[in-house]
Coordinates of C-alpha atoms and ligand atoms in Angstrom, one line a residue:
K1 CA 17.4 89.5 146.9
I2 CA 16.3 87.2 144.1
L3 CA 12.6 86.7 143.1
I4 CA 11.7 83.6 141.1
T5 CA 8.3 83.4 139.4
G6 CA 7.0 80.0 138.3
A7 CA 9.1 78.4 141.0
K8 CA 7.0 75.2 141.1
G9 CA 7.6 74.6 137.3
Q10 CA 10.0 72.2 135.7
I11 CA 12.9 74.7 135.6
G12 CA 11.8 76.7 138.7
T13 CA 11.9 73.6 141.0
E14 CA 15.6 73.0 140.4
L15 CA 16.6 76.6 139.9
T16 CA 15.2 77.5 143.3
V17 CA 17.4 74.9 145.0
A18 CA 20.5 75.9 143.1
L19 CA 20.0 79.6 143.8
Q20 CA 19.3 78.9 147.5
E21 CA 22.5 76.8 147.7
R22 CA 24.5 79.5 145.9
Y23 CA 23.2 82.7 147.6
G24 CA 21.5 81.4 150.8
A25 CA 17.9 80.5 151.3
D26 CA 17.1 83.9 152.8
Q27 CA 18.2 85.6 149.6
V28 CA 15.7 83.8 147.4
I29 CA 12.0 84.5 147.3
A30 CA 10.4 81.6 145.3
T31 CA 6.9 82.2 144.1
D32 CA 4.3 80.4 142.0
I33 CA 0.7 81.3 141.1
R34 CA -0.5 81.0 144.7
E35 CA 2.0 83.5 146.1
L36 CA 2.2 85.8 143.0
D37 CA 0.1 86.1 139.9
V38 CA 2.6 87.8 137.4
L39 CA -0.5 89.3 135.7
D40 CA -1.1 91.4 138.8
K41 CA 1.5 94.2 138.2
T42 CA 0.6 96.0 141.5
A43 CA 1.2 92.9 143.5
L44 CA 4.5 92.3 141.7
M45 CA 5.7 95.9 142.3
A46 CA 4.7 95.7 145.9
L47 CA 6.6 92.4 146.5
V48 CA 9.7 93.8 144.7
Q49 CA 9.6 96.8 147.1
K50 CA 8.8 94.9 150.3
E51 CA 11.4 92.2 149.7
K52 CA 14.0 94.5 148.3
I53 CA 14.3 92.4 145.1
T54 CA 17.3 93.2 142.9
E55 CA 17.0 90.3 140.4
I56 CA 14.1 88.4 138.9
Y57 CA 14.2 84.9 137.3
H58 CA 10.9 85.1 135.4
L59 CA 9.9 81.5 134.6
A60 CA 6.0 81.6 134.9
A61 CA 4.6 80.8 131.5
A62 CA 2.4 78.3 129.5
L63 CA 4.4 75.8 127.6
S64 CA 3.9 74.7 124.0
A65 CA 1.3 71.9 124.2
V66 CA -0.8 73.7 126.9
A67 CA -0.6 77.0 124.9
E68 CA -2.0 75.3 121.8
K69 CA -5.1 74.4 123.8
Q70 CA -5.7 77.9 125.1
P71 CA -4.0 80.3 122.6
L72 CA -5.2 83.7 123.9
R73 CA -4.9 82.8 127.6
A74 CA -1.4 81.6 127.0
W75 CA -0.5 84.7 125.0
E76 CA -1.7 86.9 127.8
L77 CA 0.2 85.0 130.5
N78 CA 3.4 84.7 128.5
M79 CA 3.4 88.2 127.1
Q80 CA 1.7 90.4 129.7
G81 CA 3.6 88.5 132.4
L82 CA 6.9 89.3 130.8
L83 CA 6.0 93.0 130.2
N84 CA 5.0 93.4 133.8
V85 CA 8.4 92.0 134.9
L86 CA 10.3 94.1 132.3
D87 CA 8.5 97.3 133.4
A88 CA 9.1 96.5 137.1
A89 CA 12.8 96.1 136.2
K90 CA 12.8 99.4 134.4
I91 CA 11.2 101.2 137.4
D92 CA 13.3 99.5 140.1
N93 CA 16.5 98.9 138.1
L94 CA 16.3 95.1 138.4
K95 CA 18.4 92.4 136.6
V96 CA 16.2 89.9 134.8
F97 CA 16.6 86.3 133.5
W98 CA 13.9 85.1 131.1
P99 CA 13.9 81.7 129.3
S100 CA 13.2 81.6 125.6
S101 CA 13.0 78.4 123.5
I102 CA 13.9 76.6 120.3
A103 CA 10.2 77.1 119.7
V104 CA 11.0 80.5 118.2
F105 CA 12.1 78.7 115.1
G106 CA 9.5 77.3 112.8
D107 CA 9.2 74.6 110.1
H108 CA 10.9 76.8 107.5
V109 CA 14.3 75.7 108.9
G110 CA 13.6 72.0 108.4
K111 CA 15.6 69.8 110.8
A112 CA 18.6 72.0 110.4
V113 CA 21.0 73.5 113.0
C114 CA 19.9 77.1 113.5
S115 CA 22.4 79.8 113.9
Q116 CA 22.1 82.6 116.4
H117 CA 20.6 85.0 113.8
S118 CA 18.5 82.4 111.9
V119 CA 15.0 83.8 111.1
T120 CA 12.5 83.2 113.8
Q121 CA 9.2 82.2 112.3
P122 CA 7.4 80.3 115.1
K123 CA 4.5 78.0 114.3
T124 CA 3.1 77.6 117.9
V125 CA 1.4 80.1 120.2
Y126 CA 4.2 79.4 122.7
G127 CA 6.8 80.1 120.0
I128 CA 5.1 83.3 119.0
S129 CA 5.1 84.5 122.6
K130 CA 8.8 83.6 123.0
A131 CA 9.8 85.4 119.7
A132 CA 7.8 88.5 120.7
G133 CA 9.2 88.3 124.2
E134 CA 12.8 88.2 122.9
N135 CA 12.1 91.4 121.0
W136 CA 10.6 93.1 124.0
C137 CA 13.7 92.1 126.0
K138 CA 15.9 93.7 123.4
Y139 CA 13.7 96.8 123.3
Y140 CA 13.8 97.3 127.1
F141 CA 17.6 96.9 127.1
E142 CA 18.1 99.4 124.2
Q143 CA 15.5 101.9 125.2
Y144 CA 15.7 101.8 129.0
G145 CA 19.0 100.0 129.8
V146 CA 17.2 97.1 131.5
D147 CA 19.8 94.3 132.0
V148 CA 17.6 91.4 130.9
R149 CA 19.3 88.2 129.8
S150 CA 17.9 85.1 128.0
V151 CA 18.7 81.7 126.6
R152 CA 16.8 79.6 124.1
Y153 CA 16.3 76.3 125.9
P154 CA 15.8 73.0 124.1
G155 CA 13.7 70.3 125.6
L156 CA 14.7 69.9 129.3
I157 CA 15.2 66.6 131.0
S158 CA 14.7 66.4 134.8
Y159 CA 13.5 63.9 137.3
T160 CA 12.5 65.9 140.3
A161 CA 9.8 68.2 138.9
K162 CA 7.1 66.9 136.6
A163 CA 7.1 68.1 133.0
G164 CA 5.0 71.3 132.5
G165 CA 2.8 70.5 129.5
G166 CA 5.4 70.8 126.7
T167 CA 6.1 68.9 123.6
T168 CA 9.4 67.5 124.9
D169 CA 7.8 66.1 128.0
Y170 CA 8.2 62.5 126.8
A171 CA 11.9 62.7 127.7
V172 CA 10.9 63.4 131.3
E173 CA 7.9 61.1 131.7
V174 CA 9.8 58.1 130.2
F175 CA 12.1 57.7 133.2
P176 CA 9.6 57.0 136.0
A177 CA 7.7 54.7 133.6
A178 CA 10.9 52.8 132.7
I179 CA 11.7 52.3 136.4
E180 CA 8.2 51.4 137.5
K181 CA 6.7 49.6 134.4
R182 CA 9.6 48.9 132.0
A183 CA 7.3 50.5 129.4
Y184 CA 6.3 53.9 128.0
T185 CA 4.0 55.0 125.2
C186 CA 5.6 57.9 123.4
Y187 CA 3.4 60.5 121.7
L188 CA 6.1 61.2 119.1
K189 CA 7.3 59.0 116.2
P190 CA 10.5 57.1 116.9
H191 CA 12.7 59.0 114.6
T192 CA 11.7 62.6 115.5
P193 CA 14.9 64.3 116.6
L194 CA 14.8 67.2 119.0
P195 CA 17.5 69.3 120.8
M196 CA 17.6 68.4 124.5
M197 CA 19.5 69.3 127.6
Y198 CA 19.8 67.9 131.1
M199 CA 18.3 70.2 133.8
A200 CA 21.6 70.6 135.7
D201 CA 23.1 72.2 132.5
A202 CA 20.0 74.3 132.0
V203 CA 20.2 75.7 135.6
Q204 CA 23.9 76.3 135.2
A205 CA 23.3 78.2 132.0
A206 CA 20.9 80.6 133.7
I207 CA 23.2 81.3 136.6
S208 CA 26.3 81.6 134.5
L209 CA 24.6 84.1 132.1
M210 CA 23.3 86.1 135.0
E211 CA 26.7 86.3 136.7
A212 CA 28.6 87.1 133.5
P213 CA 30.0 90.6 133.0
A214 CA 27.6 92.7 130.9
D215 CA 30.1 94.2 128.4
P216 CA 31.0 91.2 126.3
L217 CA 27.3 90.3 125.8
T218 CA 26.2 91.1 122.3
I219 CA 22.9 89.2 122.2
R220 CA 20.0 90.9 123.9
T221 CA 17.2 88.9 122.3
S222 CA 18.1 85.4 123.5
Y223 CA 21.3 83.2 123.3
N224 CA 21.2 79.9 121.4
I225 CA 22.5 77.2 123.7
A226 CA 22.9 73.5 122.9
A227 CA 23.9 70.2 124.6
M228 CA 22.6 67.2 122.6
S229 CA 20.0 66.1 120.1
F230 CA 18.2 62.7 119.9
N231 CA 15.0 61.0 118.8
P232 CA 12.8 58.8 121.0
S233 CA 14.3 55.6 119.5
Q234 CA 17.8 56.7 120.5
L235 CA 16.5 57.5 124.0
E236 CA 14.8 54.0 124.2
K237 CA 18.2 52.3 123.3
A238 CA 20.1 54.5 125.9
I239 CA 17.6 53.4 128.6
Q240 CA 17.8 49.7 127.5
A241 CA 21.5 49.8 128.1
H242 CA 20.6 50.1 131.8
L243 CA 17.1 48.4 131.8
P244 CA 17.2 45.7 129.0
A245 CA 13.6 44.8 129.5
F246 CA 12.4 48.4 128.8
K247 CA 10.1 48.8 125.7
M248 CA 8.9 52.1 124.1
A249 CA 5.5 52.0 122.2
Y250 CA 4.7 54.9 119.8
R251 CA 1.3 56.6 119.5
P252 CA 1.8 60.0 117.9
D253 CA -0.6 62.8 118.8
F254 CA -1.0 66.5 118.1
R255 CA 2.5 67.2 119.5
Q256 CA 4.1 65.4 116.5
V257 CA 3.4 68.4 114.2
I258 CA 4.9 70.8 116.8
A259 CA 8.1 68.6 117.2
E260 CA 8.5 68.4 113.4
S261 CA 8.5 72.3 113.3
W262 CA 11.4 72.6 115.6
P263 CA 15.1 72.5 114.5
F264 CA 17.6 69.6 114.8
G265 CA 19.9 71.7 116.9
L266 CA 21.2 75.2 117.6
D267 CA 24.6 76.8 116.9
D268 CA 25.7 78.2 120.3
R269 CA 29.0 79.7 119.5
H270 CA 28.0 83.2 120.8
A271 CA 27.1 81.8 124.2
R272 CA 30.4 79.8 124.3
H273 CA 32.5 82.8 123.4
E274 CA 30.7 85.6 125.3
W275 CA 29.9 84.0 128.7
G276 CA 31.6 80.6 128.7
W277 CA 28.6 78.3 128.1
Q278 CA 29.7 74.6 128.2
P279 CA 27.3 71.7 128.6
G280 CA 28.3 68.9 130.9
Y281 CA 25.8 66.1 130.0
D282 CA 25.3 64.1 126.8
L283 CA 22.6 61.5 126.3
E284 CA 24.4 58.6 127.9
K285 CA 25.5 60.6 131.0
T286 CA 22.0 62.0 131.4
V287 CA 20.3 58.5 131.2
E288 CA 22.9 57.0 133.6
E289 CA 22.4 59.9 136.2
I290 CA 18.6 59.8 136.1
I291 CA 18.3 56.0 136.3
H292 CA 20.8 56.0 139.2
Q293 CA 18.9 58.7 141.1
L294 CA 15.5 57.1 140.5
S295 CA 16.7 53.6 141.4
R296 CA 18.1 54.6 144.8
Ligands
VAH301 C1 8.0 72.7 125.6 N1 9.7 72.0 127.2 O1 8.0 71.5 125.2 C2 9.2 73.2 126.4 C3 10.3 73.7 125.6 C4 11.6 73.4 123.5 C5 10.5 72.8 124.3 O2 10.1 75.0 125.2 O3 7.1 73.5 125.3

């Protein structure tokens, strides 16, 4: 059976549905903080035994903007939570999926395209926890044979779950605002590009990687994956193609500095060659799909 932690989060909400559809609802144990605190290792181990868990999608974490407000609490949740899951996987021979992020790259890369082996020099608490987490995943794989797999997600765009306190949340919040008010005030400057991905692609990436044969996988920190890159102004224009009256205002806040520290894009050739990664959505297709779904 599959255990999902952080199942009420932005990824968890849609990943839970996808996994239930793929494996059957009775094969998926979806938990969030109320059902399982990932910092409670005893409770985690007990649930793994009781439910006969064989795989964990470990999504519970504090995202970039929230983590900057409470550094040590975010570090504990992101780091100790992952270590509890990795150790449970070692003891019970579980397969693990864990999301990393473009946030592992820092402002030394400028707005470049980062290769799989670019230096990770994170600037945020969230990025530090993801860079450390990647190295713990590699350690548990090499030292104990734990089959843990990871991708570096860009900003994720969804319309069912609310954004979870990240720096890329504007690309989520803008859609309901565009539909209801034809207006949105963006907390980033208009020409701040960021790597982004539609949630359907993000969910597919996690499932494809988890189902891929182990032998061809050479990356046991975390795979670069990429779909599109755009700035708020480009998103505004893509929405205006459907809602001509829509207007974006710009009022940068503390998240501007975080966004400027993240790369323009990621080189994802390893993911494409080793487990068939292939995005399905570009900016136009994403905007069309979300506006269609929210206008029904
Ligand atoms: C965040 N959505 O903004 C997350 C993600 C790359 C961004 O990690 O923190």
